[in-house]
mmCIF file of C-alpha atoms in Angstrom:
data_model
loop_
_atom_site.group_PDB
_atom_site.id
_atom_site.type_symbol
_atom_site.label_atom_id
_atom_site.label_comp_id
_atom_site.label_asym_id
_atom_site.label_seq_id
_atom_site.Cartn_x
_atom_site.Cartn_y
_atom_site.Cartn_z
ATOM 1 C CA UNK A 1 -139.943 108.289 -98.509
ATOM 2 C CA UNK A 2 -137.997 111.186 -100.613
ATOM 3 C CA UNK A 3 -140.917 113.437 -100.013
ATOM 4 C CA UNK A 4 -140.884 112.633 -96.196
ATOM 5 C CA UNK A 5 -144.283 111.292 -96.498
ATOM 6 C CA UNK A 6 -143.501 108.865 -93.842
ATOM 7 C CA UNK A 7 -147.461 107.831 -93.173
ATOM 8 C CA UNK A 8 -147.995 107.497 -97.109
ATOM 9 C CA UNK A 9 -144.827 105.252 -97.262
ATOM 10 C CA UNK A 10 -145.974 103.129 -94.571
ATOM 11 C CA UNK A 11 -149.270 102.664 -95.959
ATOM 12 C CA UNK A 12 -147.749 101.838 -99.362
ATOM 13 C CA UNK A 13 -145.421 99.337 -97.760
ATOM 14 C CA UNK A 14 -148.009 97.906 -95.624
ATOM 15 C CA UNK A 15 -150.283 97.404 -98.810
ATOM 16 C CA UNK A 16 -147.374 95.551 -100.760
ATOM 17 C CA UNK A 17 -146.751 93.242 -97.759
ATOM 18 C CA UNK A 18 -150.385 92.605 -97.378
ATOM 19 C CA UNK A 19 -150.828 91.795 -101.171
ATOM 20 C CA UNK A 20 -147.339 89.721 -101.494
ATOM 21 C CA UNK A 21 -146.689 91.643 -104.447
ATOM 22 C CA UNK A 22 -143.221 92.535 -105.819
ATOM 23 C CA UNK A 23 -140.590 93.435 -103.427
ATOM 24 C CA UNK A 24 -143.213 92.923 -100.584
ATOM 25 C CA UNK A 25 -140.109 91.702 -98.187
ATOM 26 C CA UNK A 26 -138.153 94.923 -98.883
ATOM 27 C CA UNK A 27 -141.672 96.927 -98.144
ATOM 28 C CA UNK A 28 -142.044 94.907 -94.853
ATOM 29 C CA UNK A 29 -138.627 95.713 -93.840
ATOM 30 C CA UNK A 30 -139.124 99.433 -94.641
ATOM 31 C CA UNK A 31 -142.376 99.639 -92.876
ATOM 32 C CA UNK A 32 -140.810 98.135 -89.786
ATOM 33 C CA UNK A 33 -138.072 100.768 -89.951
ATOM 34 C CA UNK A 34 -140.747 103.544 -90.144
ATOM 35 C CA UNK A 35 -142.580 102.197 -87.226
ATOM 36 C CA UNK A 36 -139.353 102.201 -85.151
ATOM 37 C CA UNK A 37 -138.335 105.802 -86.277
ATOM 38 C CA UNK A 38 -142.130 106.885 -85.222
ATOM 39 C CA UNK A 39 -141.498 105.644 -81.863
ATOM 40 C CA UNK A 40 -143.666 102.429 -82.576
ATOM 41 C CA UNK A 41 -141.337 99.493 -81.709
ATOM 42 C CA UNK A 42 -144.541 97.133 -80.764
ATOM 43 C CA UNK A 43 -145.997 97.615 -84.114
ATOM 44 C CA UNK A 44 -142.515 96.929 -85.728
ATOM 45 C CA UNK A 45 -141.883 93.772 -83.667
ATOM 46 C CA UNK A 46 -145.398 92.420 -84.783
ATOM 47 C CA UNK A 47 -144.423 93.088 -88.561
ATOM 48 C CA UNK A 48 -141.145 91.380 -88.046
ATOM 49 C CA UNK A 49 -142.831 88.358 -86.288
ATOM 50 C CA UNK A 50 -145.339 88.210 -89.350
ATOM 51 C CA UNK A 51 -142.399 88.160 -91.592
ATOM 52 C CA UNK A 52 -140.542 85.409 -89.761
ATOM 53 C CA UNK A 53 -143.943 83.243 -89.981
ATOM 54 C CA UNK A 54 -143.458 83.891 -93.745
ATOM 55 C CA UNK A 55 -140.080 83.217 -94.264
ATOM 56 C CA UNK A 56 -136.977 82.786 -91.581
ATOM 57 C CA UNK A 57 -135.016 85.553 -92.564
ATOM 58 C CA UNK A 58 -132.051 86.628 -90.082
ATOM 59 C CA UNK A 59 -132.640 90.422 -90.633
ATOM 60 C CA UNK A 60 -136.330 89.822 -89.327
ATOM 61 C CA UNK A 61 -134.772 88.141 -86.251
ATOM 62 C CA UNK A 62 -132.681 91.230 -85.577
ATOM 63 C CA UNK A 63 -135.484 93.535 -86.281
ATOM 64 C CA UNK A 64 -137.385 91.930 -83.521
ATOM 65 C CA UNK A 65 -134.302 92.361 -81.332
ATOM 66 C CA UNK A 66 -134.038 95.821 -82.191
ATOM 67 C CA UNK A 67 -137.737 96.440 -81.594
ATOM 68 C CA UNK A 68 -137.569 94.750 -77.863
ATOM 69 C CA UNK A 69 -134.505 97.092 -77.114
ATOM 70 C CA UNK A 70 -136.743 100.197 -78.360
ATOM 71 C CA UNK A 71 -139.575 98.940 -76.048
ATOM 72 C CA UNK A 72 -137.067 98.810 -72.941
ATOM 73 C CA UNK A 73 -137.535 95.120 -72.931
ATOM 74 C CA UNK A 74 -133.854 94.411 -72.382
ATOM 75 C CA UNK A 75 -133.855 90.934 -70.940
ATOM 76 C CA UNK A 76 -136.025 89.714 -73.733
ATOM 77 C CA UNK A 77 -133.904 91.382 -76.076
ATOM 78 C CA UNK A 78 -130.588 89.827 -74.898
ATOM 79 C CA UNK A 79 -132.157 86.526 -74.730
ATOM 80 C CA UNK A 80 -133.361 86.857 -78.492
ATOM 81 C CA UNK A 81 -130.513 88.515 -79.647
ATOM 82 C CA UNK A 82 -128.173 85.440 -78.187
ATOM 83 C CA UNK A 83 -130.575 83.210 -80.125
ATOM 84 C CA UNK A 84 -129.658 85.611 -83.390
ATOM 85 C CA UNK A 85 -125.822 85.092 -82.821
ATOM 86 C CA UNK A 86 -125.991 81.309 -82.194
ATOM 87 C CA UNK A 87 -128.007 80.803 -85.238
ATOM 88 C CA UNK A 88 -126.464 83.744 -87.480
ATOM 89 C CA UNK A 89 -123.113 84.536 -86.167
ATOM 90 C CA UNK A 90 -122.894 86.664 -89.358
ATOM 91 C CA UNK A 91 -125.498 89.325 -87.942
ATOM 92 C CA UNK A 92 -122.907 91.215 -86.286
ATOM 93 C CA UNK A 93 -125.294 94.011 -85.627
ATOM 94 C CA UNK A 94 -126.917 91.843 -83.016
ATOM 95 C CA UNK A 95 -123.769 92.600 -80.965
ATOM 96 C CA UNK A 96 -124.479 96.219 -81.053
ATOM 97 C CA UNK A 97 -127.974 95.869 -79.889
ATOM 98 C CA UNK A 98 -127.105 93.388 -77.097
ATOM 99 C CA UNK A 99 -124.483 95.852 -75.769
ATOM 100 C CA UNK A 100 -127.014 98.582 -75.849
ATOM 101 C CA UNK A 101 -129.277 96.485 -74.143
ATOM 102 C CA UNK A 102 -126.739 95.657 -71.345
ATOM 103 C CA UNK A 103 -125.753 99.096 -71.184
ATOM 104 C CA UNK A 104 -129.550 100.558 -70.634
ATOM 105 C CA UNK A 105 -130.057 97.952 -67.954
ATOM 106 C CA UNK A 106 -127.198 99.109 -66.138
ATOM 107 C CA UNK A 107 -124.642 96.198 -66.629
ATOM 108 C CA UNK A 108 -121.478 98.082 -68.119
ATOM 109 C CA UNK A 109 -119.105 94.956 -67.591
ATOM 110 C CA UNK A 110 -121.441 92.682 -69.687
ATOM 111 C CA UNK A 111 -121.971 95.596 -72.325
ATOM 112 C CA UNK A 112 -118.180 95.740 -72.612
ATOM 113 C CA UNK A 113 -117.749 92.121 -73.151
ATOM 114 C CA UNK A 114 -120.292 92.123 -75.984
ATOM 115 C CA UNK A 115 -118.565 95.319 -77.529
ATOM 116 C CA UNK A 116 -115.256 93.386 -77.217
ATOM 117 C CA UNK A 117 -116.796 90.399 -79.119
ATOM 118 C CA UNK A 118 -118.204 92.733 -81.984
ATOM 119 C CA UNK A 119 -114.891 94.319 -82.241
ATOM 120 C CA UNK A 120 -113.097 90.851 -82.615
ATOM 121 C CA UNK A 121 -115.938 89.715 -84.982
ATOM 122 C CA UNK A 122 -115.469 92.900 -87.309
ATOM 123 C CA UNK A 123 -112.058 94.449 -86.295
ATOM 124 C CA UNK A 124 -112.088 97.127 -89.259
ATOM 125 C CA UNK A 125 -115.423 98.583 -88.031
ATOM 126 C CA UNK A 126 -114.762 102.142 -86.896
ATOM 127 C CA UNK A 127 -118.348 102.262 -85.356
ATOM 128 C CA UNK A 128 -117.851 99.374 -83.319
ATOM 129 C CA UNK A 129 -114.302 100.576 -82.337
ATOM 130 C CA UNK A 130 -115.923 103.780 -81.233
ATOM 131 C CA UNK A 131 -118.750 102.131 -79.231
ATOM 132 C CA UNK A 132 -116.191 99.961 -77.529
ATOM 133 C CA UNK A 133 -114.058 102.924 -76.923
ATOM 134 C CA UNK A 134 -116.699 105.000 -75.538
ATOM 135 C CA UNK A 135 -118.017 102.274 -73.058
ATOM 136 C CA UNK A 136 -114.399 101.799 -71.999
ATOM 137 C CA UNK A 137 -113.791 105.363 -71.263
ATOM 138 C CA UNK A 138 -117.114 105.671 -69.110
ATOM 139 C CA UNK A 139 -116.028 102.675 -67.378
ATOM 140 C CA UNK A 140 -112.829 104.304 -66.391
ATOM 141 C CA UNK A 141 -110.572 102.420 -68.756
ATOM 142 C CA UNK A 142 -108.920 105.345 -70.406
ATOM 143 C CA UNK A 143 -105.815 103.777 -71.804
ATOM 144 C CA UNK A 144 -108.153 101.104 -73.710
ATOM 145 C CA UNK A 145 -110.371 103.708 -74.714
ATOM 146 C CA UNK A 146 -107.721 105.961 -76.273
ATOM 147 C CA UNK A 147 -106.422 102.945 -78.095
ATOM 148 C CA UNK A 148 -109.622 102.083 -79.363
ATOM 149 C CA UNK A 149 -110.250 105.543 -80.660
ATOM 150 C CA UNK A 150 -106.872 105.932 -82.176
ATOM 151 C CA UNK A 151 -107.684 102.780 -84.184
ATOM 152 C CA UNK A 152 -111.053 103.844 -85.164
ATOM 153 C CA UNK A 153 -109.464 107.408 -86.383
ATOM 154 C CA UNK A 154 -107.112 105.488 -88.587
ATOM 155 C CA UNK A 155 -109.500 103.279 -90.280
ATOM 156 C CA UNK A 156 -112.905 105.563 -90.185
ATOM 157 C CA UNK A 157 -111.958 109.301 -90.170
ATOM 158 C CA UNK A 158 -113.320 109.687 -93.509
ATOM 159 C CA UNK A 159 -116.433 107.777 -93.325
ATOM 160 C CA UNK A 160 -119.790 109.581 -93.188
ATOM 161 C CA UNK A 161 -120.763 107.442 -90.028
ATOM 162 C CA UNK A 162 -117.261 108.661 -88.138
ATOM 163 C CA UNK A 163 -118.316 110.163 -84.891
ATOM 164 C CA UNK A 164 -116.307 113.297 -84.492
ATOM 165 C CA UNK A 165 -116.938 112.901 -80.672
ATOM 166 C CA UNK A 166 -114.018 110.658 -80.743
ATOM 167 C CA UNK A 167 -111.564 113.288 -81.677
ATOM 168 C CA UNK A 168 -112.805 115.496 -79.140
ATOM 169 C CA UNK A 169 -112.219 112.804 -76.487
ATOM 170 C CA UNK A 170 -108.499 112.312 -77.896
ATOM 171 C CA UNK A 171 -107.928 116.142 -77.891
ATOM 172 C CA UNK A 172 -109.471 116.240 -74.170
ATOM 173 C CA UNK A 173 -107.112 113.438 -72.920
ATOM 174 C CA UNK A 174 -104.195 114.952 -74.839
ATOM 175 C CA UNK A 175 -104.828 118.496 -73.114
ATOM 176 C CA UNK A 176 -105.231 116.759 -69.671
ATOM 177 C CA UNK A 177 -101.892 115.012 -70.156
ATOM 178 C CA UNK A 178 -100.140 117.983 -71.558
ATOM 179 C CA UNK A 179 -99.340 115.853 -74.778
ATOM 180 C CA UNK A 180 -98.848 118.886 -76.827
ATOM 181 C CA UNK A 181 -97.315 116.819 -79.860
ATOM 182 C CA UNK A 182 -100.747 114.649 -79.593
ATOM 183 C CA UNK A 183 -102.784 117.488 -79.646
ATOM 184 C CA UNK A 184 -101.531 118.992 -82.774
ATOM 185 C CA UNK A 185 -102.111 115.616 -84.558
ATOM 186 C CA UNK A 186 -105.674 115.567 -82.913
ATOM 187 C CA UNK A 187 -106.094 119.296 -84.436
ATOM 188 C CA UNK A 188 -104.788 118.176 -87.735
ATOM 189 C CA UNK A 189 -107.253 115.144 -87.915
ATOM 190 C CA UNK A 190 -110.148 117.613 -86.931
ATOM 191 C CA UNK A 191 -109.351 119.684 -89.933
ATOM 192 C CA UNK A 192 -109.197 116.765 -92.342
ATOM 193 C CA UNK A 193 -112.874 116.357 -91.212
ATOM 194 C CA UNK A 194 -114.211 119.778 -91.594
#
């Protein structure tokens, strides 16, 4: 993987998985992620299903949900992810995938509902707050969106996964509302990130 030889890494991982040698489950998980990254979610799904036949692991169930979303099989993904959440409520990434599936099939209200649940489950997750905020923003719920974006900035501005788009939306809304004091604050935060 360090050499970016994904085909070689995939082959090595699949060999470890087939042989059930040391770290075979980890190798299978990496192989499934490589399949997803290569745009082959169906192969990833089959691998996750094989892992589940060997051992019932929550991350493999989540992987199947991800593969279904990547294939555009949104209804199947939502049904599967509902089961994952019921059986393994600690798998909060299932909410993210389910929200995405609802958005991609055009059900914005259901996506908002799911993203709100995700934020309630993990209130200190800046990325989940941002996901909810952007969904609220595109739904026209500007006040709610700005509230969540502000919170995400407070929590996660130093995080590597922080999406700078949050600051741009705050700056844009501050400029529209002629909130000069707010705009100066956003500029200061942007400079912190640079």
